[in-house]
PDB file of C-alpha atoms in Angstrom:
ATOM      1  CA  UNK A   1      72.139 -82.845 104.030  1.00 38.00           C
ATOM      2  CA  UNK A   2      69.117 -81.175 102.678  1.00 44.00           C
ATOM      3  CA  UNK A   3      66.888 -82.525 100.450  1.00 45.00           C
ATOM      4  CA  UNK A   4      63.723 -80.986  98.851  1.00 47.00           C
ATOM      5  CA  UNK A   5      60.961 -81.884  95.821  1.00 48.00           C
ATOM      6  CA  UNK A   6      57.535 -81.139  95.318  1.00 44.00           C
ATOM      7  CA  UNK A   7      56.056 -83.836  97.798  1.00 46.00           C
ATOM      8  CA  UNK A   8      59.185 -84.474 100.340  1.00 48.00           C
ATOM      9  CA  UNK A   9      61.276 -82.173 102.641  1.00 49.00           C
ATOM     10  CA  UNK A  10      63.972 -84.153 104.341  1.00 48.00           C
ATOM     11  CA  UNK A  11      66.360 -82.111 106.713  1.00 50.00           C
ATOM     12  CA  UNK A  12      69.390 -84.285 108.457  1.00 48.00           C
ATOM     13  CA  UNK A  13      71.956 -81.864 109.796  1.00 46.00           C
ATOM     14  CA  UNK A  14      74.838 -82.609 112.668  1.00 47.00           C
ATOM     15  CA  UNK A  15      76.875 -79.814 114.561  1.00 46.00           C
ATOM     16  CA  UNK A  16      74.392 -77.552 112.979  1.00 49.00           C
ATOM     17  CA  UNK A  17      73.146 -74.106 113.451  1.00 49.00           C
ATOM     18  CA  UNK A  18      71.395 -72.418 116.358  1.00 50.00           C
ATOM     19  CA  UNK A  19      67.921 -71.856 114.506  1.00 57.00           C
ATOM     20  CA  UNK A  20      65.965 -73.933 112.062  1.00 60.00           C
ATOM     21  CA  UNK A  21      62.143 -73.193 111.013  1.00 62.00           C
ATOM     22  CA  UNK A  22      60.289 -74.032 108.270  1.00 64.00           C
ATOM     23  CA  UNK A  23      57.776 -71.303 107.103  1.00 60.00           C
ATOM     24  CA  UNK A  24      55.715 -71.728 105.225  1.00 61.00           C
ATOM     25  CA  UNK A  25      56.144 -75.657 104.016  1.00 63.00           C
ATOM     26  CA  UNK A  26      53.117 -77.359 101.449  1.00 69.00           C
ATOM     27  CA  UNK A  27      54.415 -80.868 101.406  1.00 70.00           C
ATOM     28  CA  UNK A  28      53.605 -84.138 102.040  1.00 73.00           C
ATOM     29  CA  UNK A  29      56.388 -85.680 104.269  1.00 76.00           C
ATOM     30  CA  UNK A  30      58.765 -83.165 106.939  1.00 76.00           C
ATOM     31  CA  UNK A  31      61.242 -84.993 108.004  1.00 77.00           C
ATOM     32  CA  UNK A  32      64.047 -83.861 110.615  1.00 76.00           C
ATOM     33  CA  UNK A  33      66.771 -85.586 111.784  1.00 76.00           C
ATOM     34  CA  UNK A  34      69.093 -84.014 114.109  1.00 73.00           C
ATOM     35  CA  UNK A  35      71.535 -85.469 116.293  1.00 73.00           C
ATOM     36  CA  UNK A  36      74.412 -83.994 118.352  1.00 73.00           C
ATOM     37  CA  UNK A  37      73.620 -80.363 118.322  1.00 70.00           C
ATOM     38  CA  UNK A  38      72.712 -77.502 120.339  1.00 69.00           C
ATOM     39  CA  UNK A  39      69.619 -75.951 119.022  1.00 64.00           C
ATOM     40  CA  UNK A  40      67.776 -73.042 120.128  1.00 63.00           C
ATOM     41  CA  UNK A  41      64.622 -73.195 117.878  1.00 66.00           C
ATOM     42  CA  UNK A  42      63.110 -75.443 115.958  1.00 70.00           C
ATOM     43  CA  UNK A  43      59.619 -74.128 114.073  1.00 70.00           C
ATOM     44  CA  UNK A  44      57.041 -75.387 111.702  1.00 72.00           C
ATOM     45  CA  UNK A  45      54.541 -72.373 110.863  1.00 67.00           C
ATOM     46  CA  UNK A  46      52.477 -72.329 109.291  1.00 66.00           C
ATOM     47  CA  UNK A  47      53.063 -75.954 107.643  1.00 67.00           C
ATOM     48  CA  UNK A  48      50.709 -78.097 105.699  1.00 72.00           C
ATOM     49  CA  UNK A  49      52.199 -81.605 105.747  1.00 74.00           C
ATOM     50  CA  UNK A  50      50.860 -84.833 105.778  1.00 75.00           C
ATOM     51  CA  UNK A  51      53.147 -86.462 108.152  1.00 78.00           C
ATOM     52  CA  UNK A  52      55.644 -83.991 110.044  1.00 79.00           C
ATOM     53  CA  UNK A  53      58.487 -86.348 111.838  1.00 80.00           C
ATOM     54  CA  UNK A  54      60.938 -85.177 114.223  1.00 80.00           C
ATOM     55  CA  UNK A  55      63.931 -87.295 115.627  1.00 78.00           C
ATOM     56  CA  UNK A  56      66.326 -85.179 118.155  1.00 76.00           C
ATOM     57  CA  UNK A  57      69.223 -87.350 120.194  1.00 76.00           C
ATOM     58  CA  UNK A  58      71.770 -86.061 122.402  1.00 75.00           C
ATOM     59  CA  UNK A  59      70.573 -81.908 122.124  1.00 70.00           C
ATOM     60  CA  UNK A  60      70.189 -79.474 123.954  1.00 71.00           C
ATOM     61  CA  UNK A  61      67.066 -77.285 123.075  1.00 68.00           C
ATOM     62  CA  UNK A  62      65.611 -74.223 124.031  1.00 64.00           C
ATOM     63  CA  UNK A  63      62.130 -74.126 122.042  1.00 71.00           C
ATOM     64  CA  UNK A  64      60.384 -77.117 119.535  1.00 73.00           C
ATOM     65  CA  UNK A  65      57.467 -75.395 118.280  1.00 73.00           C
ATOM     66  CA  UNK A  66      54.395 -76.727 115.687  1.00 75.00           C
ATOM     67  CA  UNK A  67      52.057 -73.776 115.125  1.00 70.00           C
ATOM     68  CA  UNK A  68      49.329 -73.513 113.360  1.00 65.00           C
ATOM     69  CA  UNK A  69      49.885 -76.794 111.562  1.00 68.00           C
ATOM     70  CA  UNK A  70      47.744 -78.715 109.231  1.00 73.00           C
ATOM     71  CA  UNK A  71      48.774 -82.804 109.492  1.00 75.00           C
ATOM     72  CA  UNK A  72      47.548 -86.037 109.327  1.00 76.00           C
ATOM     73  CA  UNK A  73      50.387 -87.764 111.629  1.00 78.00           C
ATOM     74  CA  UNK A  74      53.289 -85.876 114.209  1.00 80.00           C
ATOM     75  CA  UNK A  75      55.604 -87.648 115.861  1.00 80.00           C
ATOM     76  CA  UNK A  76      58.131 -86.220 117.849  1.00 80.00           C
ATOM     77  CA  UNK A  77      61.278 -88.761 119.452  1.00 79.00           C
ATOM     78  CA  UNK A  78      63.288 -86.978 121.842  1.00 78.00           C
ATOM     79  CA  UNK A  79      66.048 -89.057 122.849  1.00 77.00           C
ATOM     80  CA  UNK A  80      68.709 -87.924 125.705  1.00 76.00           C
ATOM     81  CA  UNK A  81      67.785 -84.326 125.038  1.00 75.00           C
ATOM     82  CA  UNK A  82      67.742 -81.635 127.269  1.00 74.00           C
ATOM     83  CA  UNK A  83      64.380 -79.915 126.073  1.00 72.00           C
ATOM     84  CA  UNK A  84      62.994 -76.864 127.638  1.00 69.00           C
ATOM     85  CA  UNK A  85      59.825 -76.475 126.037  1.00 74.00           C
ATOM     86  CA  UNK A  86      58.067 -78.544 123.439  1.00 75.00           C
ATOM     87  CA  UNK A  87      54.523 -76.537 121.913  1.00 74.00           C
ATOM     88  CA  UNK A  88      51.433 -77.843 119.640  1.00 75.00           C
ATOM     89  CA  UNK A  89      49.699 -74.916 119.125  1.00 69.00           C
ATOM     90  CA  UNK A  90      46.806 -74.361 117.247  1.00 68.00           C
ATOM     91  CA  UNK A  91      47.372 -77.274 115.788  1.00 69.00           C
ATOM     92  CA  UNK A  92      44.886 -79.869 113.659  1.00 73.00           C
ATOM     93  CA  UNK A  93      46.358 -83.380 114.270  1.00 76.00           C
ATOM     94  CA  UNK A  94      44.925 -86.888 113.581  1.00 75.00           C
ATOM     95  CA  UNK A  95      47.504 -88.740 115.057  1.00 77.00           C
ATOM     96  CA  UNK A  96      50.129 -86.864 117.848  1.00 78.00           C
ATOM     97  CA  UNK A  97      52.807 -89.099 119.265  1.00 80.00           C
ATOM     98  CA  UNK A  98      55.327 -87.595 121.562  1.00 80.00           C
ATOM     99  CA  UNK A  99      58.185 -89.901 122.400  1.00 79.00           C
ATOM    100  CA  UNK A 100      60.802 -89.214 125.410  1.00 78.00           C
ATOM    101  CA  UNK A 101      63.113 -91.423 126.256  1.00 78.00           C
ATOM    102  CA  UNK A 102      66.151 -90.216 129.040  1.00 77.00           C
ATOM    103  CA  UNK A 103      65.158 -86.573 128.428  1.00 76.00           C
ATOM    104  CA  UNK A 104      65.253 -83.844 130.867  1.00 74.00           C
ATOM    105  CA  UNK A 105      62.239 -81.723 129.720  1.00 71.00           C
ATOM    106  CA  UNK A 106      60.667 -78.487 131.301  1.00 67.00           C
ATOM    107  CA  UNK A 107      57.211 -77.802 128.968  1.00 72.00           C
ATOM    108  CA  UNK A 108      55.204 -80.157 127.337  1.00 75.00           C
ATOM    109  CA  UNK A 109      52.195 -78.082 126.203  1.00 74.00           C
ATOM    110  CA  UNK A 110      49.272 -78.810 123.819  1.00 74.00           C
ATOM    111  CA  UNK A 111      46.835 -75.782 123.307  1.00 70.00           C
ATOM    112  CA  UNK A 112      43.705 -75.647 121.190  1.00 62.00           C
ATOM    113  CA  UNK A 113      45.075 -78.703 119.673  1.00 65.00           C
ATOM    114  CA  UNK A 114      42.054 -80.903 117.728  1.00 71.00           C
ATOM    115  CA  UNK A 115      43.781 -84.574 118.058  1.00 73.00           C
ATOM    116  CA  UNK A 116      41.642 -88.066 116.869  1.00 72.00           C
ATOM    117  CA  UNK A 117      44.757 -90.098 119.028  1.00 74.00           C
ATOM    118  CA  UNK A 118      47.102 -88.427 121.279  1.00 75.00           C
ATOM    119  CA  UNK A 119      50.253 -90.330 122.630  1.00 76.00           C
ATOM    120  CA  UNK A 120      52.585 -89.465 125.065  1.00 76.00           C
ATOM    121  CA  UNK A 121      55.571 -91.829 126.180  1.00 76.00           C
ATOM    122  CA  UNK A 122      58.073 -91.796 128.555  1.00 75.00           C
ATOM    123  CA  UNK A 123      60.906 -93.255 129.735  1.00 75.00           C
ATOM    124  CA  UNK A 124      63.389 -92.697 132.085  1.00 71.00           C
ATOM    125  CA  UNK A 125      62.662 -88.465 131.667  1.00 69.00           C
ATOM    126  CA  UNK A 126      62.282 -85.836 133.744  1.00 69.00           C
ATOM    127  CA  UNK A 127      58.887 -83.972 133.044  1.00 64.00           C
ATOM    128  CA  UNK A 128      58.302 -81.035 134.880  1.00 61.00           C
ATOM    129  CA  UNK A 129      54.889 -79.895 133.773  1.00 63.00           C
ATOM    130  CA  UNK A 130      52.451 -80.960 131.036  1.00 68.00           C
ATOM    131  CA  UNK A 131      49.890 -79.073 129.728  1.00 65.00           C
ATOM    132  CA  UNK A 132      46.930 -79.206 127.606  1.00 61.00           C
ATOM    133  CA  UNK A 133      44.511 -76.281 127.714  1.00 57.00           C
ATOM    134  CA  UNK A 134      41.118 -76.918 125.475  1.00 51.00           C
ATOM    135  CA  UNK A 135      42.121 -79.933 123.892  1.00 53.00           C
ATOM    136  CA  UNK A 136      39.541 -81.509 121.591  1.00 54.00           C
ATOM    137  CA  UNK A 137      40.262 -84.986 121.635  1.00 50.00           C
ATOM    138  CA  UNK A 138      37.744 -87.602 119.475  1.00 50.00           C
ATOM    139  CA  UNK A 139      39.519 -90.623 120.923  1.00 46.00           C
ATOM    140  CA  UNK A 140      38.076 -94.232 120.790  1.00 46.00           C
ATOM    141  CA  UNK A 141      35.945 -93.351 123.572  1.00 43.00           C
ATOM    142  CA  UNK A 142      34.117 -91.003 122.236  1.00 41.00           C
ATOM    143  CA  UNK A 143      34.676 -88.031 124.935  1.00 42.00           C
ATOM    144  CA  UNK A 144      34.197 -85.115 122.206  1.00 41.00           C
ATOM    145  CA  UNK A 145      35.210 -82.157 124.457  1.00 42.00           C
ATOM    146  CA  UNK A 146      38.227 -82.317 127.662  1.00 43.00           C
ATOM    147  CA  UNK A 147      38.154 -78.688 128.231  1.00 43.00           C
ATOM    148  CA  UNK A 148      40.800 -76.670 129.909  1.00 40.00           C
ATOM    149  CA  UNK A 149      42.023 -79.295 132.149  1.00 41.00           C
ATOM    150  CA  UNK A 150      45.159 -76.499 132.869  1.00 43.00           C
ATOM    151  CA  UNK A 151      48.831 -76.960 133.839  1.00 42.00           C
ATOM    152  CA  UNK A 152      48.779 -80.999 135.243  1.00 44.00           C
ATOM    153  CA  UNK A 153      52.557 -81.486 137.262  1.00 46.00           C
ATOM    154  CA  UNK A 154      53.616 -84.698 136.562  1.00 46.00           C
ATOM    155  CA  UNK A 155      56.177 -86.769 139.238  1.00 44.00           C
TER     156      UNK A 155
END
């Protein structure tokens, strides 16, 4: 099912092909829904969305890529995915939330990403490394500035 108008882009697809981007995208809600399938790239660049919202269950993905995107909210759910990398880069965020429930994940990297809240949850999932290289965060804290803080393994 595809669905498309001058303010929504909705995308819900199973069994589906190897390769999906979105180039270049001017609307207010992205929404992908993909379940059952075995993906090798999923893109949004450049994209200028409000909110960008990605559901995957039961894949098995090479690449999930946001580059040099321009949105208010991102949430990503992976759900009993097998994920190799997952990318924010550049990216202009106010809200990032990054969901992984029973997922067997390589990458999680955020670079040069300028985030007001960043999120990161998971559950029962294998995380290998995450990384977040000159991340500008302007949480409730106040820290203005993390700088390169490099590859962090996570157990």
């Amino acid at each position: 099912m595809r669905q498309c108008n001058n303010t929504m882009a909705k995308v819900r697809w199973r069994q589906c092909d190897s390769h999906f981007v979105l180039s270049p995208s001017y609307h207010h809600i992205v929404v992908i829904v993909l379940s059952h399938c075995r993906h090798r790239t999923i893109a949004l660049s450049p994209s200028y969305c409000r909110t960008v919202v990605i559901v995957l269950s039961h894949y098995r993905h090479c690449i999930v890529a946001l580059s040099s995107s321009y949105s208010r909210t991102v949430v990503i759910v992976l759900w009993h995915c097998r994920h190799r990398i997952v990318t924010l880069l550049p990216s202009y965020y106010r809200i990032v939330a990054i969901v992984l429930s029973h997922c067997r994940h390589r990458i999680i990297a955020l670079k040069s990403s300028y985030c007001r809240n960043l999120v990161i949850v998971s559950s029962h999932s294998r995380i290998v490394a995450l990384g977040i290289l000159m991340c500008n965060h302007d949480g409730p804290n106040g820290i203005p500035y993390q700088g390169d803080l490099g590859l962090i393994p996570v157990t």
